[in-house]
Short mmCIF file of C-alpha atoms in Angstrom, two decimals:
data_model
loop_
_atom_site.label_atom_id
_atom_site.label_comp_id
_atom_site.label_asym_id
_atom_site.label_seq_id
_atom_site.Cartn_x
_atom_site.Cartn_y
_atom_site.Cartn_z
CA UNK A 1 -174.27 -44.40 -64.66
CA UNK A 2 -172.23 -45.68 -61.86
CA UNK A 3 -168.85 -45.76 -63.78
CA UNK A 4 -168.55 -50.28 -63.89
CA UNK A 5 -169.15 -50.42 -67.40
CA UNK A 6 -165.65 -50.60 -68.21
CA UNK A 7 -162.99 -52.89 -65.72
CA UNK A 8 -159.82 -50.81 -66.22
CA UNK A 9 -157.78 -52.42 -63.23
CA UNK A 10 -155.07 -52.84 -65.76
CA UNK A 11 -154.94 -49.38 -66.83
CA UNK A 12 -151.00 -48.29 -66.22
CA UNK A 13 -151.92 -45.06 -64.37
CA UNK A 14 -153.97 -47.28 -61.95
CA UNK A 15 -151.40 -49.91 -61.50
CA UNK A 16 -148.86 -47.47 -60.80
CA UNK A 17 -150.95 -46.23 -58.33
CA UNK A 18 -151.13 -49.37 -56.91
CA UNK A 19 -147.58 -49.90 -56.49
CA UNK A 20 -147.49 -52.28 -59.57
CA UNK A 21 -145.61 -52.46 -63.10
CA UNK A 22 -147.94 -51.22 -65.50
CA UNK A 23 -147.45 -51.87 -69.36
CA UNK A 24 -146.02 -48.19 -69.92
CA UNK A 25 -145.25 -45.22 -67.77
CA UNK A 26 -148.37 -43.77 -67.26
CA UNK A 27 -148.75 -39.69 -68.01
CA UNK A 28 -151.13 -37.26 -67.69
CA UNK A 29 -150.54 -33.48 -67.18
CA UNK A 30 -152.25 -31.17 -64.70
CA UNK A 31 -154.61 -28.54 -66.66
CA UNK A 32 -153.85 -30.90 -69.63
CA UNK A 33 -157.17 -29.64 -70.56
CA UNK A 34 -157.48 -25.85 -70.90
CA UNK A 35 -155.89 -23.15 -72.44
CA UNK A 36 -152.80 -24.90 -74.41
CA UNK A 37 -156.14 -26.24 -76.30
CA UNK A 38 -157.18 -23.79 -79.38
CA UNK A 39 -159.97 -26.39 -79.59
CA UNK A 40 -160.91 -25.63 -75.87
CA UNK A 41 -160.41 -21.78 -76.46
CA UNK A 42 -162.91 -21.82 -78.97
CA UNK A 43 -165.66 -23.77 -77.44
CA UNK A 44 -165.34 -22.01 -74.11
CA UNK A 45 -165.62 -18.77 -76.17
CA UNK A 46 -168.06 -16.68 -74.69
CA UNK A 47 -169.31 -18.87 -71.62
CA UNK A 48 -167.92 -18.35 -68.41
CA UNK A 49 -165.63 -20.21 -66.41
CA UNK A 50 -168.01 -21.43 -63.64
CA UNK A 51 -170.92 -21.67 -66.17
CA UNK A 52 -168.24 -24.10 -68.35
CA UNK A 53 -167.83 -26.02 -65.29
CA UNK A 54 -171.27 -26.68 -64.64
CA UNK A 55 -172.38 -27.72 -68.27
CA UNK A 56 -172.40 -31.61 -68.46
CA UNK A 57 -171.60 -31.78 -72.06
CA UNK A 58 -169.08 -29.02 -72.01
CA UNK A 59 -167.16 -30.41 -69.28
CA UNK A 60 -167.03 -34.05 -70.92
CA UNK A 61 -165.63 -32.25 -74.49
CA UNK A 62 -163.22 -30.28 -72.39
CA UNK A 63 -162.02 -33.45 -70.31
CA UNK A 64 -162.21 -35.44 -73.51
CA UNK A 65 -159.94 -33.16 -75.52
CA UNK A 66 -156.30 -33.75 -74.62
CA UNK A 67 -156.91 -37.44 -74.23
CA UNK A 68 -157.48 -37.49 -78.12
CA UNK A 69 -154.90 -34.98 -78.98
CA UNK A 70 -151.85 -36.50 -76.71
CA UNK A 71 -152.93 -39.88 -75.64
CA UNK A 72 -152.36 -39.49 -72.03
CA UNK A 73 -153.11 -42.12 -69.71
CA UNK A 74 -155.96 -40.44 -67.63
CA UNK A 75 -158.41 -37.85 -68.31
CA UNK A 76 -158.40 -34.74 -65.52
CA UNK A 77 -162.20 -34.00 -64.69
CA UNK A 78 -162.50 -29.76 -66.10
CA UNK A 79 -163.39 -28.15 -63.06
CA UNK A 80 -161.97 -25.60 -60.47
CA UNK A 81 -161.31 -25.85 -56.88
CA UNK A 82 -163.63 -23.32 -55.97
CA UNK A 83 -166.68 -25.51 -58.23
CA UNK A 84 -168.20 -26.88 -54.51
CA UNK A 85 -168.31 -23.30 -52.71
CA UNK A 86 -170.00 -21.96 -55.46
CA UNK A 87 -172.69 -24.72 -55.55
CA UNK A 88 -172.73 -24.76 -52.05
CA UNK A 89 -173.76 -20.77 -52.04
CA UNK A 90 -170.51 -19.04 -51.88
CA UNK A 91 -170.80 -15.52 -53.43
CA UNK A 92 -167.94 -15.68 -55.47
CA UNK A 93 -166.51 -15.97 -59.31
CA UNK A 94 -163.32 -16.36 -61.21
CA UNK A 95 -161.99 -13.53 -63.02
CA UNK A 96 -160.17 -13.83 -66.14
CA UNK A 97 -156.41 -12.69 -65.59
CA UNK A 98 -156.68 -12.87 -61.83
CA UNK A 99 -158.34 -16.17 -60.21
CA UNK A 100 -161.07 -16.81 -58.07
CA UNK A 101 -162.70 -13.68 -56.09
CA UNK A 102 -164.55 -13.73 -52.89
CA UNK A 103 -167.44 -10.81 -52.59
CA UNK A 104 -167.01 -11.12 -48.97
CA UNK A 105 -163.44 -12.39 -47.42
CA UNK A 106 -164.28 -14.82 -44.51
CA UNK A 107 -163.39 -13.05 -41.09
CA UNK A 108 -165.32 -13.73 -37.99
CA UNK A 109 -166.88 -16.85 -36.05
CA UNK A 110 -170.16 -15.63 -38.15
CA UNK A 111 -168.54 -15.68 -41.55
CA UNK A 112 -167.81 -19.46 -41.34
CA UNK A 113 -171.07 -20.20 -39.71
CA UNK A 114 -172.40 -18.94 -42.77
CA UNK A 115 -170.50 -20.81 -45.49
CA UNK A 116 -173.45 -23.42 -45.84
CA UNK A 117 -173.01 -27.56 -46.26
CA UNK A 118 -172.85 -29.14 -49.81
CA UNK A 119 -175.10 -31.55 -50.77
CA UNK A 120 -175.28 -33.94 -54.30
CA UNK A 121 -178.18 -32.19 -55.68
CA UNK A 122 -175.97 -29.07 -55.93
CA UNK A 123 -173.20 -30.46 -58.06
CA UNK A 124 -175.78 -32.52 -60.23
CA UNK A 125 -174.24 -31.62 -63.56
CA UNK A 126 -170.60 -32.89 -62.01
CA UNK A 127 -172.44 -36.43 -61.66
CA UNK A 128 -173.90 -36.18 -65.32
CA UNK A 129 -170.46 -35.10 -66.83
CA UNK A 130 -168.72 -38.19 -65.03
CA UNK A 131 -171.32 -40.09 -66.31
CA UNK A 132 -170.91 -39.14 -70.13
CA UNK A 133 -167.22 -39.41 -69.48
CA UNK A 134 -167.11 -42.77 -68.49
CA UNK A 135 -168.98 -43.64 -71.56
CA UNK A 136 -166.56 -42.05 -73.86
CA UNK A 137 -163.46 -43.05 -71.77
CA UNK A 138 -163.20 -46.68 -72.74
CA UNK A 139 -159.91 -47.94 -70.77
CA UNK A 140 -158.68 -43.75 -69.96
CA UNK A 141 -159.06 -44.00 -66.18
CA UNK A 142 -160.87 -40.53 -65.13
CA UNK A 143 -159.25 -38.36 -62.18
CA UNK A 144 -161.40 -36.17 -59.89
CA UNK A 145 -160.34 -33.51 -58.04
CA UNK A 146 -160.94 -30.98 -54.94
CA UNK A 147 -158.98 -28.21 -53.82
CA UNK A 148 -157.77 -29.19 -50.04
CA UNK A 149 -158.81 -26.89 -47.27
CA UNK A 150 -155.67 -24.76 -46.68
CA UNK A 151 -156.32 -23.69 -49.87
CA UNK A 152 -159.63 -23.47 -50.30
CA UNK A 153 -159.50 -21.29 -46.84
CA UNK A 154 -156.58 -18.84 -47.91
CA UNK A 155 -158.94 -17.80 -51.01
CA UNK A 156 -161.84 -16.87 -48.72
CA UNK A 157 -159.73 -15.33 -46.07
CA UNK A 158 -157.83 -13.40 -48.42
CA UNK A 159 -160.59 -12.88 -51.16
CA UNK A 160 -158.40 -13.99 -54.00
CA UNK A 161 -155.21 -15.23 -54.97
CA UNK A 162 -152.27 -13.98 -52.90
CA UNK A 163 -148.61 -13.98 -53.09
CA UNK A 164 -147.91 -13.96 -49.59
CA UNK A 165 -151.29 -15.30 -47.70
CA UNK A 166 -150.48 -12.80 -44.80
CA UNK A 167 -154.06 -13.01 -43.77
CA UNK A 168 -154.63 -16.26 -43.96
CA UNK A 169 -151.41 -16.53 -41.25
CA UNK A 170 -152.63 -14.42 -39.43
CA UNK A 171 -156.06 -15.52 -38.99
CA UNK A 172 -154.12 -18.94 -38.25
CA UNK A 173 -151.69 -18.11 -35.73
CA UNK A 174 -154.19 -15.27 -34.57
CA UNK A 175 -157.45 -17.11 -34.00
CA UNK A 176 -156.39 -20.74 -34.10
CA UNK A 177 -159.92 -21.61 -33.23
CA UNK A 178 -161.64 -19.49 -35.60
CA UNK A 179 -159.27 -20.88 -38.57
CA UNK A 180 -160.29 -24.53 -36.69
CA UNK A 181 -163.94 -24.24 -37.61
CA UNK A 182 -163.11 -22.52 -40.77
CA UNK A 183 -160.77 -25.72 -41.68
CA UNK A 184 -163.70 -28.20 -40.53
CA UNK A 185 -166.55 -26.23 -42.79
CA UNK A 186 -164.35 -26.28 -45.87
CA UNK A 187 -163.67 -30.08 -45.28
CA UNK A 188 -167.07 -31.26 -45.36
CA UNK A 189 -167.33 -29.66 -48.44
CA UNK A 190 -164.63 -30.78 -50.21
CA UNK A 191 -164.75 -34.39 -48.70
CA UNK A 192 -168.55 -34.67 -49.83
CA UNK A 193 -167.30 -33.13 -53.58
CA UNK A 194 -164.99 -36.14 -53.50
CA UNK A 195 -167.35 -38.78 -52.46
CA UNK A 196 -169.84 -37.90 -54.82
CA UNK A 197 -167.06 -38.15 -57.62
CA UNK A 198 -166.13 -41.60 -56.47
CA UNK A 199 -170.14 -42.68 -56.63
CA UNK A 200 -170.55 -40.88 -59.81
CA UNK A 201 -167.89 -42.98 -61.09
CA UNK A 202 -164.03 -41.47 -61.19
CA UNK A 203 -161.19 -44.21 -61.04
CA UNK A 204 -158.66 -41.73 -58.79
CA UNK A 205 -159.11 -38.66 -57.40
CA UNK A 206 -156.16 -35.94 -56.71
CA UNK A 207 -156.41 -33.30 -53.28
CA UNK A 208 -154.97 -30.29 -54.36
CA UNK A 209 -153.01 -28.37 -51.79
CA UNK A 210 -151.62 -25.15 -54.44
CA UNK A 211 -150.44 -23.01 -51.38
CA UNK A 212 -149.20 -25.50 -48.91
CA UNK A 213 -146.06 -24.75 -49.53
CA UNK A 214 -146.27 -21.21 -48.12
CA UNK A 215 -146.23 -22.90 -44.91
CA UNK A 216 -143.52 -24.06 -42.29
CA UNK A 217 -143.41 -27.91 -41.60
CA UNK A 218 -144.42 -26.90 -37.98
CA UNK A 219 -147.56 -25.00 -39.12
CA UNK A 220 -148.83 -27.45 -41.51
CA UNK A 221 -149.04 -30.03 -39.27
CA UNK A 222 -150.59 -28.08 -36.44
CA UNK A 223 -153.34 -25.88 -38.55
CA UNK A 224 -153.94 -28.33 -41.77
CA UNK A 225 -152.55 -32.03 -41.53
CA UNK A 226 -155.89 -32.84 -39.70
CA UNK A 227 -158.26 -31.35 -42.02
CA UNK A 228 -156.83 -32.67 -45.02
CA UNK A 229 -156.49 -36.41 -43.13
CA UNK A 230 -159.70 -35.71 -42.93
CA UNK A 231 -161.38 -35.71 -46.18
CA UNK A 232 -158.52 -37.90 -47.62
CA UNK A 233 -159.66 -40.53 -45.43
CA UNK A 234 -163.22 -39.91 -46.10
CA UNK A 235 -162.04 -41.63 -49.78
CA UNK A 236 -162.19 -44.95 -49.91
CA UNK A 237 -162.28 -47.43 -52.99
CA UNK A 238 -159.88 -45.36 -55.65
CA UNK A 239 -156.44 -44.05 -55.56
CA UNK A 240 -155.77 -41.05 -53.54
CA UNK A 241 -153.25 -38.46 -55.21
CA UNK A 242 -152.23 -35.68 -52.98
CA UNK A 243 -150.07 -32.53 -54.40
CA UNK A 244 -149.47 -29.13 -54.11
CA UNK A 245 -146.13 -26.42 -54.80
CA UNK A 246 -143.32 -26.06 -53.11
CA UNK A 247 -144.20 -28.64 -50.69
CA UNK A 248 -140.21 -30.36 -50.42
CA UNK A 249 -140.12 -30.00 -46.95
CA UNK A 250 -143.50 -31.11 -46.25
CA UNK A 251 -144.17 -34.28 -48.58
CA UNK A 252 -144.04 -36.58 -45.22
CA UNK A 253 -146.67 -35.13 -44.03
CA UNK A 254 -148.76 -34.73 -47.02
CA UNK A 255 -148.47 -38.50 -47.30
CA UNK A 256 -149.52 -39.23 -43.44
CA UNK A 257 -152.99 -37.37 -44.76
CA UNK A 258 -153.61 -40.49 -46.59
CA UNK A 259 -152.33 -40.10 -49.80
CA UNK A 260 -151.71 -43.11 -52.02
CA UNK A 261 -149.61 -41.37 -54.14
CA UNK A 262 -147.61 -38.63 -53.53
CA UNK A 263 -147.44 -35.55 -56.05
CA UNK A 264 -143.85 -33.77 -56.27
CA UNK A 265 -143.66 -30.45 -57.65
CA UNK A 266 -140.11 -29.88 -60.39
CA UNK A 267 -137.86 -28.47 -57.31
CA UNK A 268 -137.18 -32.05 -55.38
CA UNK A 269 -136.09 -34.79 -57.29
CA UNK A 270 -138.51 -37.58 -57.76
CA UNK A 271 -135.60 -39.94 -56.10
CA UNK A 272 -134.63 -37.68 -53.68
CA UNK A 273 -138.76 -37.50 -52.69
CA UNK A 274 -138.64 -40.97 -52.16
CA UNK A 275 -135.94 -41.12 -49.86
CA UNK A 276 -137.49 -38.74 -47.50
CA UNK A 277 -140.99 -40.20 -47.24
CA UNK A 278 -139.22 -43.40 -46.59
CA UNK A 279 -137.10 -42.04 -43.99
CA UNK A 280 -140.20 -40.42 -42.65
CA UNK A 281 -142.57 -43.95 -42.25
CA UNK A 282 -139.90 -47.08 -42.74
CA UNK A 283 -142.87 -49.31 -41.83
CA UNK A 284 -145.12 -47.91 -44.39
CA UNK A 285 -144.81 -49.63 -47.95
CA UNK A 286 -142.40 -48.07 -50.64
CA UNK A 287 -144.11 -44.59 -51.49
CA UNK A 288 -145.82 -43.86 -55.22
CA UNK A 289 -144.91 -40.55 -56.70
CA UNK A 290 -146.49 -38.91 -59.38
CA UNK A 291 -144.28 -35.91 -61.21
CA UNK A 292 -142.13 -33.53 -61.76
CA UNK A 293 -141.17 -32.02 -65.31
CA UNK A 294 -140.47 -28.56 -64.77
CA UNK A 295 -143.79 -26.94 -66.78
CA UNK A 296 -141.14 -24.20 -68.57
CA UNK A 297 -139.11 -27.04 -70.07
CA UNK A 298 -141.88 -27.66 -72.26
CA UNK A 299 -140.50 -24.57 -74.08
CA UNK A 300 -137.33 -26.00 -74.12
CA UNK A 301 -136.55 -27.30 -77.17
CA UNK A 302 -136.70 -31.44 -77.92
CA UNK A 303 -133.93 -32.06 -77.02
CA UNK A 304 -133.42 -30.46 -73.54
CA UNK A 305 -136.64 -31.96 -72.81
CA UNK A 306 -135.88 -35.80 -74.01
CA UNK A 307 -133.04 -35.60 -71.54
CA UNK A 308 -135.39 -34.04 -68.94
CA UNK A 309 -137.96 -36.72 -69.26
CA UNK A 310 -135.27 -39.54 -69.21
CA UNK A 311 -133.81 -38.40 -66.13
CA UNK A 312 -137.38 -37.87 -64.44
CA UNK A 313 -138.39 -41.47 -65.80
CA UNK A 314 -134.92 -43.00 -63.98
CA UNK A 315 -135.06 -40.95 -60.70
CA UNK A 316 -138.86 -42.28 -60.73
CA UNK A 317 -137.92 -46.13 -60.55
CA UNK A 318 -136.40 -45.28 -56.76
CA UNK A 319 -140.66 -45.70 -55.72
CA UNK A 320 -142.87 -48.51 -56.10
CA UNK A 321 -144.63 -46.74 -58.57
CA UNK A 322 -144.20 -43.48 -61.08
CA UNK A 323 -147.23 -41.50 -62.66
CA UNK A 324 -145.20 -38.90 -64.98
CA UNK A 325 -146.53 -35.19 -64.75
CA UNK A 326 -145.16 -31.81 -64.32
CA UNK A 327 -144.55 -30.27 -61.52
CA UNK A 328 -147.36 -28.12 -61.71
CA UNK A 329 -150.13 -27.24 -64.63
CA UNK A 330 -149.56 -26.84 -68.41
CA UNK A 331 -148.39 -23.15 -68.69
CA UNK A 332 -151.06 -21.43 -71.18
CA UNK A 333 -148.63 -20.32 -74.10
CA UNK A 334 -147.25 -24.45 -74.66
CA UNK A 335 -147.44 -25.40 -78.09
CA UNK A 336 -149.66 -28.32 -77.76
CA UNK A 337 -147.54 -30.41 -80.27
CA UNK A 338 -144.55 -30.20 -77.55
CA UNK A 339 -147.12 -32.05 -75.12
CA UNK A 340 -147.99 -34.58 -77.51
CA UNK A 341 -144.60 -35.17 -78.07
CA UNK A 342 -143.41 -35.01 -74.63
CA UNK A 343 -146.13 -38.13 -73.76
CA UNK A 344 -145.03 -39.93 -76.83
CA UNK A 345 -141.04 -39.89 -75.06
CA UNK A 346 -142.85 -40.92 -71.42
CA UNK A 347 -144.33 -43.75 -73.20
CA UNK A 348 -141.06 -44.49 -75.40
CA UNK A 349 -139.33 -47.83 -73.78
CA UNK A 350 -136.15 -46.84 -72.02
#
C-alpha cells in the first residue's frame, strides 16, 4: 500500500502541475465530493461527519463518487481540516449548519501547551482509505489536504467559524508570542497530516488557507508566512497546491510558502494572478495556477457558464500551467448534472 502501483506521471492534472502541456485541461472541483452528491447524502445518512471521515471504506466511496459521476481529473481525499486535531485529542466536533466547534477556545500559554503532537497511529484509517483509493483510482491522481495554520488557529481561538476573526487578531497583534507557539503547535500537526498522506500514497496535496484573506499583506507575512513555509516545505516528492479566499493581495506571498501551484479564488483574474506573482519573484519560473469559476455561476444557466469557462480557460494560458477549479467549494444546492457538464466544456478542445 504505498501508492506505486500505478505510474500516473502523465496524468494532465500532474503535468500541469509541473509546468507542462498535459493532454486536456485538467479539472477537479473543491468539495466535488459532498453534498451536491444525493448518492453521498444517502450513505452519510445517519453517521457523523468526523465518524465519516474516519471510516476507511466510507471515505474511499465518498472520494470515489464524483470521479465516476463527472470525470474529473483528480479525486479530493473526504476529510475536514479539523480531521488531525481531533485525532490528535482536540475536544471538538462539527456541527451541522454551523462548522467546526471548539469545547474550549485556545487562550493562554497553557492552552497551546496542551494541544498534544500527532502521530501516524492516530490517523490510521486516513492511511487505509489512501490505500483503497489508490487501488480504485487507476490513472485519477489523488489530492490530500490540510487546513494551514492561520486557519486551523482562528477556529480554536475563536471556537468556531467567524465572520470577522476579531479574536484571533487580537490574540495576534496582542500576544504575538503566544499566537507564535500557537502557530508552531498547529504546524507540526498539519505538516505530519501531510507527510503521512504523501507516504500513504497521494499524488498532490493542497494547504488550505480559508481565512487568509481576512488578513492585511503586512500581517500575513509577519504572523503566518513562516508557519505555513513551514509545513509546505516539510512536503517533498508531490505537487504542492496552496489556496485560500480572498487572498488577491496576498497570492505572492502564499507562493514564497512553497507552493507549486498557486490556487486563485473567482475575484482576481487567473491572468491578472499571474502577472503579479511574476512581478513579485521575476527569477522564479512562470507560476502554475489552479482556478477560479465563480461557484454561483454554476447556477447560471449553460450558457453564461460556457462563456465563463472559456474565458477562465484563455486567461489561464498567461501561466505555465492551468488546473481548472472554482474559486472556492461546490455550493450544496448545484445540480450535479451542471458539474458534469461544466467538466465536459473544461475538457472540450478550444
Amino acid at each position: 500500500m504505498d501508492g506505486e502501483m500505478n505510474d500516473i506521471t502523465e496524468a494532465p492534472l500532474l503535468v500541469a502541475a509541473r509546468g507542462g502541456t498535459p493532454s486536456r485541461t485538467p479539472v477537479w472541483f473543491m468539495r466535488q465530493a459532498g453534498r451536491s452528491l444525493p448518492e453521498y447524502r444517502k450513505l452519510r445518512e445517519g453517521t457523523a461527519m468526523l465518524d465519516a471521515c474516519l471510516d476507511p471504506e466510507m471515505v474511499c466511496e465518498i472520494t470515489l463518487q464524483p470521479v465516476r459521476r463527472h470525470d474529473v481529473d483528480g479525486a479530493i481525499l473526504f476529510s475536514d481540516i479539523v480531521v488531525p486535531l481531533k485525532a490528535a485529542g482536540v475536544d471538538l466536533d462539527i456541527v451541522p449548519g454551523t462548522g467546526p466547534v471548539v469545547a474550549k477556545p485556545i487562550a493562554t500559554e497553557a492552552d497551546v501547551k496542551a494541544i498534544p503532537e500527532l502521530h501516524e497511529e492516530q490517523v490510521r484509517p486516513v492511511v487505509d482509505a489512501i490505500g483503497l483509493l489508490n487501488a480504485e483510482l487507476g490513472d485519477v491522481p489523488l489530492i490530500g489536504f490540510a487546513g494551514a495554520p492561520f486557519t486551523l488557529a482562528s477556529y480554536l481561538v475563536e471556537g468556531g467559524p467567524s465572520k470577522h476573526h476579531e479574536r484571533t487578531k487580537a490574540l495576534m497583534h496582542g500576544d504575538p508570542d503566544l499566537w507564535h507557539a500557537l502557530l508552531d503547535r498547529l504546524a507540526g500537526i498539519t505538516a505530519e497530516f501531510l507527510r503521512v498522506q504523501v507516504r500513504a500514497g497521494v499524488k498532490a496535496v493542497q494547504l488550505f488557507d480559508s481565512w487568509a484573506g481576512a488578513l492585511s499583506e503586512r500581517d500575513y507575512r509577519e504572523f503566518v508566512l513562516p508557519h505555513s513555509t513551514r509545513v509546505l516545505q516539510s512536503v517533498r516528492g508531490v505537487p504542492r497546491i496552496h489556496f485560500g479566499v480572498g487572498t488577491g493581495e496576498l497570492l505572492p506571498a502564499m507562493r514564497e510558502a512553497g507552493a507549486d501551484v498557486v490556487g486563485v479564488d473567482w475575484r482576481t483574474p487567473l491572468d491578472v494572478a499571474v502577472r503579479r506573482l511574476e512581478q513579485a519573484a521575476p527569477h522564479l519560473p512562470k507560476p502554475v495556477v489552479q482556478g477560479n469559476l465563480d461557484p454561483a455561476l454554476l447556477f447560471a444557466g449553460l450558457p453564461a457558464l460556457e462563456r465563463e469557462i472559456e474565458r477562465i480557460k484563455r486567461e489561464g494560458r498567461a501561466a505555465a500551467g492551468h488546473i481548472f477549479n472554482l474559486g472556492h467549494g461546490v455550493l450544496p444546492d448545484t445540480d450535479p448534472d451542471v458539474i458534469t457538464r461544466a467538466v465536459e466544456l473544461v475538457h472540450r478542445a478550444a
